């Protein structure tokens, strides 16, 4: 299922942060949204997820207009969203975090994910609040993929995660892409972006200043827009 | 200029109250005086709830105590001199009790959640019971009657002016306090108490002082009530009045000095009118309360303030302030152990640093890096070993005490005061360790400067561009810069930085690393920095510590660490 977003304008109250951003992610592809801090990346992702109302713009997902639909409706239809922080329920155990939103107990859901992140498998009975920051990020990432979404929106999933685990995250994203899952990921780590992304949108001051296939744009061209 | 701006609500109140007896009659003035008394008591509740974020459900205890003690003094004092001596004591005694209660409760848990509210509720119920049972002193169920008038006043005429003057005075005092640095500290407690403790503020004591101040105001209202009514019954100390105080504060506006007076007057007047006309008038009052909570979260006063952003402005010259801590400290952890929820996190970790410079900590997720910082700053219990700062044992001390000894900490997820402006966030860090005595009550403190602050604002353009915007509106990376600035502004001898480059692009990481290097060098601190990005670790230079499973695995220059087979087996690191 492809998601096409056209002329997205959104922000907080009267302050419009994202101004006229358009793009598309097709089934089995991954779109990275990059840019300096404060340019509107997380705001755009919230707009695409339905967490922020759009002042303007249209979202077409799988041929259907979902512009006004709520996040929970989109999740029921196969969209998943992981915010940048506050990503786990600290008082619940790791296992409860992984299963509380699921109706089934299909053990296979997490088999492959646990192979990549065995520490989560070992710590299933541990309270999530006692995990380290990086481990919480891994838990949130695992939980999102455990939903078996058709489209996953991830906001800086690698923040605080050790490099070996970042490689495993990229591996899992590539693997899921092969099964038709799409990803839109806000990310600052260009090594990670290079490892998973097919397409890139570079934002600056809320507007897209560069867009295209990662292979065509090249890392240097993207980096030029990230200079402080 | 700032004084007149801050005094506007009190001036408006004074003008209305001065004209009221001329525009109405003595009975209306008498009735309004009672509403003002209740409003002042509600101002006490609003101070804690609307400013510091903890709700007292037992303020009637202090109202009733103030009323009984003052009523007793008025009845017992045989001459005016004795009256002048004893009445202030009668008003101050409930405040002292409030301070002791708050110190005991907040010393056990600094959290301001429902436990505190429930404890105050239990205390007011106890007070009600005591007032009923202790009939020899209180008059029991029938109350303490025949309380004489305040000397020099008449209950139905001139007492109005005393009450009006007190209401104007309390409104003025609250408005002025909120506009000063102490008002910023109060709001910061409500928003992020943990962060404030990491800056060295003893929040339990600040909350206890504020609670005592609010009880003093409520006790004064109780004393005026005794003089106004001439009788005090156990209801003046009961749960019902306690909840009414909360309702008046909510309806009028708990974040406003004037709001509780408005709330008590509106609800009081509406109740008096409805009582006559509606059989179920309580239901109408309840509906009013629910409506205000749902549609006017800032109360009636919030309607009047709509569109006007509250601003604090300094008065007088910006004062260059001295450095609070001595530079170049030493920190040593010896065989420390800690855990949480039955999980052992640090297991005999030993690590030391001495003198200025930046050292990096690396290691896999879950190695105990952040937990080590949590242990040093008193956020995790010390189960074994010891932690010494400049040779002194600091193990197990609370966060604010550790910070006061010169340890600054930046959190993994940037932790700021979201509803306060960037300027106020920086101010809180600047005042930490520097503000003494009455500094937090002076407007001039708002304009304090240090050369380091100027340097920081020069290095982080985004902060200087958004000085008057709420910190919560900043992007994650800019919040990283703000929290770094807040960590360094007290100029601590030891700086603990937890992934300051997380969420930053390679170029921003480069800029952040340069800023950290120059700023840490400038204050001459010994810094420990947790980082996964090896290019950042490389750029920072200095010693590298590798943590694994709660212990120190390796220590040395980066090249040596990267060549170590033991390290390579568990962690390779990466680059952005």
XYZ file of C-alpha atoms in Angstrom, chain B residues 142-465:
324
model
C -22.011 24.397 69.267
C -18.747 26.159 68.564
C -16.752 28.907 70.201
C -19.284 31.719 70.576
C -19.246 35.309 71.835
C -15.973 36.212 70.181
C -15.511 39.947 70.696
C -14.894 42.359 67.846
C -11.390 43.278 66.761
C -10.336 46.211 68.950
C -11.057 49.470 67.186
C -13.475 47.982 64.636
C -17.178 47.424 64.306
C -18.279 44.021 62.946
C -20.940 45.431 60.631
C -19.108 48.581 59.526
C -15.386 49.208 59.840
C -14.243 45.560 59.911
C -15.007 45.561 56.172
C -12.065 47.925 55.625
C -9.685 45.696 57.584
C -10.729 42.659 55.531
C -10.592 44.606 52.263
C -7.080 45.853 53.121
C -5.962 42.286 53.907
C -7.429 40.992 50.616
C -5.681 43.738 48.645
C -2.482 43.049 50.578
C -2.577 39.300 49.936
C -3.326 39.861 46.236
C -0.451 42.326 45.980
C 1.949 40.000 47.813
C 1.044 37.007 45.617
C 1.245 39.025 42.383
C 4.657 40.390 43.309
C 6.015 36.998 44.397
C 4.871 35.234 41.232
C 6.592 37.870 39.080
C 9.897 37.340 40.854
C 12.453 34.531 40.528
C 10.780 32.599 43.346
C 7.675 32.472 41.117
C 9.790 30.898 38.370
C 11.110 28.337 40.868
C 7.564 27.494 41.961
C 6.422 26.943 38.372
C 9.527 24.883 37.694
C 8.617 22.584 40.601
C 5.196 21.987 39.067
C 6.677 21.225 35.663
C 9.804 19.187 36.306
C 10.789 18.765 39.922
C 13.488 16.196 39.148
C 15.313 18.609 36.865
C 15.160 21.344 39.480
C 16.742 19.034 42.043
C 19.556 18.266 39.621
C 20.265 21.995 39.591
C 20.638 21.975 43.379
C 17.262 23.243 44.538
C 16.012 21.543 47.714
C 12.497 21.272 46.348
C 11.075 19.571 49.446
C 12.039 22.608 51.520
C 10.805 25.084 48.924
C 7.465 23.269 48.802
C 7.285 23.183 52.596
C 7.940 26.937 52.765
C 5.297 27.636 50.131
C 2.836 25.382 51.931
C 3.542 27.245 55.184
C 3.029 30.571 53.384
C -0.260 29.387 51.961
C -1.335 28.151 55.408
C -0.394 31.546 56.872
C -2.692 33.262 54.392
C -5.491 30.798 55.130
C -4.951 31.141 58.871
C -5.171 34.952 58.558
C -8.438 34.448 56.731
C -9.577 32.216 59.606
C -8.696 34.924 62.135
C -10.706 37.482 60.156
C -13.560 34.968 59.928
C -13.635 34.640 63.735
C -13.787 38.420 64.130
C -16.366 38.747 61.342
C -18.746 35.999 62.500
C -18.213 36.155 66.245
C -18.492 32.371 66.364
C -16.332 29.486 65.126
C -17.822 26.006 64.748
C -16.104 22.719 63.769
C -17.368 23.252 60.194
C -14.660 25.918 59.847
C -12.157 23.063 60.037
C -14.081 20.468 58.064
C -13.753 18.582 54.844
C -16.663 20.431 53.213
C -14.976 23.803 53.582
C -11.712 22.268 52.324
C -13.372 21.164 49.107
C -15.155 24.490 48.775
C -11.805 26.247 48.910
C -10.653 24.045 46.022
C -13.842 24.830 44.064
C -13.485 28.580 44.596
C -9.844 28.454 43.487
C -10.801 26.459 40.363
C -13.759 28.634 39.411
C -11.886 31.901 39.911
C -8.584 30.696 38.506
C -5.965 28.827 40.481
C -3.052 30.401 38.622
C -4.147 33.944 39.373
C -3.784 35.991 42.560
C -7.171 37.591 42.051
C -8.907 34.410 40.836
C -9.753 32.775 44.190
C -11.318 36.031 45.451
C -13.413 36.136 42.281
C -14.304 32.456 42.646
C -15.398 32.768 46.269
C -17.463 35.851 45.472
C -19.098 34.419 42.342
C -19.899 31.036 43.879
C -20.863 32.607 47.208
C -23.166 35.103 45.593
C -24.633 32.536 43.192
C -25.242 30.126 46.085
C -26.958 32.833 48.130
C -29.233 33.732 45.225
C -29.893 30.158 44.064
C -30.572 28.950 47.590
C -33.622 31.153 47.633
C -34.894 30.104 44.239
C -33.860 26.500 43.582
C -34.561 23.483 45.805
C -31.442 21.690 44.494
C -29.168 24.705 44.315
C -26.123 22.589 45.252
C -26.575 20.762 41.938
C -26.446 24.111 40.123
C -23.218 25.028 41.926
C -21.769 21.596 41.084
C -22.722 22.111 37.431
C -20.994 25.485 37.477
C -17.846 23.831 38.850
C -17.882 21.047 36.246
C -18.473 23.592 33.485
C -15.536 25.707 34.583
C -13.224 22.691 34.842
C -14.221 21.545 31.352
C -14.391 24.820 29.488
C -12.360 27.317 31.523
C -9.326 25.469 32.878
C -7.813 28.806 33.946
C -11.043 29.916 35.614
C -12.772 33.256 35.310
C -9.488 35.104 35.759
C -8.149 33.175 32.774
C -10.824 34.798 30.618
C -9.558 38.231 31.585
C -5.945 37.301 30.871
C -6.704 35.656 27.529
C -4.297 36.810 24.854
C -1.890 38.387 27.308
C 1.210 36.302 27.732
C 2.542 36.655 31.272
C 6.017 38.091 31.139
C 8.594 38.576 33.790
C 10.972 41.462 33.300
C 14.019 42.301 35.340
C 14.521 45.648 36.965
C 17.852 47.289 37.574
C 21.318 46.456 36.354
C 22.306 42.974 35.267
C 24.801 41.793 37.841
C 27.794 39.687 36.876
C 27.643 36.822 39.327
C 30.452 34.875 40.873
C 31.247 31.257 40.208
C 29.700 29.039 42.897
C 32.018 26.016 42.759
C 35.763 25.475 42.749
C 37.025 24.106 39.418
C 38.965 20.893 38.841
C 37.349 18.400 41.157
C 37.965 14.694 41.588
C 35.379 11.962 41.567
C 35.971 8.325 42.532
C 33.580 5.388 42.456
C 34.799 2.333 44.361
C 33.116 -1.044 43.950
C 29.696 0.575 43.683
C 26.578 -1.544 43.394
C 23.025 -0.575 42.597
C 19.849 -2.084 41.256
C 16.218 -1.449 40.561
C 13.111 -3.607 40.703
C 15.185 -6.641 41.669
C 17.625 -6.184 38.780
C 21.290 -5.627 39.604
C 22.499 -2.854 37.305
C 25.932 -1.867 38.609
C 27.958 -4.699 40.045
C 31.210 -3.559 41.638
C 31.994 -0.672 39.298
C 35.165 1.260 40.080
C 36.096 4.364 38.147
C 37.882 7.605 38.907
C 38.603 10.944 37.312
C 40.686 13.838 38.468
C 41.307 17.299 37.117
C 39.841 19.128 34.130
C 39.140 17.478 30.785
C 36.543 15.363 29.003
C 36.378 11.575 29.288
C 33.971 9.422 27.325
C 31.995 6.413 28.442
C 30.996 3.838 25.870
C 29.384 0.442 26.088
C 26.448 -1.625 24.903
C 22.868 -0.710 25.751
C 22.151 -1.830 29.291
C 25.817 -1.723 30.359
C 24.941 0.672 33.192
C 26.192 3.970 31.752
C 23.119 6.080 32.562
C 22.624 4.131 35.799
C 26.105 5.182 36.886
C 25.060 8.827 36.449
C 21.802 8.076 38.266
C 23.723 6.581 41.158
C 26.127 9.522 41.426
C 23.267 12.017 41.395
C 21.209 10.202 44.017
C 18.526 8.853 41.708
C 19.392 5.228 42.371
C 20.139 3.731 45.797
C 23.750 2.892 46.658
C 23.732 -0.814 47.612
C 27.475 -1.173 48.101
C 30.827 0.588 47.681
C 31.320 4.325 47.946
C 31.350 7.510 45.883
C 33.777 10.272 46.803
C 33.804 13.820 45.510
C 37.043 15.632 46.340
C 37.599 12.976 49.009
C 34.190 13.435 50.659
C 31.648 10.636 50.649
C 28.556 11.658 48.660
C 27.028 8.186 48.257
C 23.295 8.030 48.826
C 22.823 11.794 49.092
C 19.754 13.357 47.470
C 20.082 14.889 44.009
C 19.934 18.505 45.166
C 22.682 18.021 47.746
C 24.953 16.331 45.192
C 24.337 19.199 42.756
C 25.154 21.771 45.431
C 28.543 20.149 45.895
C 29.374 20.840 42.280
C 28.082 17.997 40.104
C 26.101 19.008 37.029
C 24.061 16.469 35.087
C 22.518 16.460 31.644
C 19.870 13.805 31.073
C 19.694 11.290 28.213
C 16.336 12.625 27.017
C 16.648 16.421 27.271
C 14.889 17.529 30.423
C 13.795 21.156 30.572
C 10.895 23.180 31.997
C 8.567 23.111 28.991
C 6.111 25.897 29.846
C 8.783 28.305 31.045
C 10.598 30.467 28.536
C 14.115 29.623 27.418
C 15.261 32.706 29.348
C 13.619 31.421 32.547
C 15.116 27.959 32.026
C 18.563 29.538 31.771
C 17.789 31.760 34.753
C 16.983 28.785 36.967
C 20.383 27.316 36.152
C 22.128 30.639 36.697
C 20.537 31.201 40.098
C 21.409 27.664 41.252
C 24.091 27.979 43.911
C 24.352 31.714 43.380
C 21.059 33.060 44.722
C 21.239 33.578 48.459
C 19.053 35.224 51.069
C 16.525 37.447 49.363
C 17.965 37.132 45.839
C 15.012 35.030 44.678
C 12.680 37.823 45.792
C 14.456 40.542 43.782
C 13.511 41.470 40.233
C 17.137 42.324 39.506
C 18.001 38.621 39.797
C 15.984 38.011 36.603
C 18.600 40.015 34.724
C 21.690 38.272 36.073
C 24.415 37.625 33.525
C 27.669 35.753 33.425
C 30.319 35.755 30.695
C 29.571 32.024 30.307
C 25.922 32.748 29.507
C 26.965 35.242 26.839
C 29.339 32.662 25.416
C 26.636 29.949 25.390
C 24.110 32.193 23.648
C 26.777 33.064 21.097
C 27.452 29.395 20.400
C 23.801 28.313 20.233
C 22.003 30.762 17.984
C 18.695 28.900 18.353
C 18.619 29.653 22.085
C 19.213 33.380 21.667
C 16.559 33.488 18.924
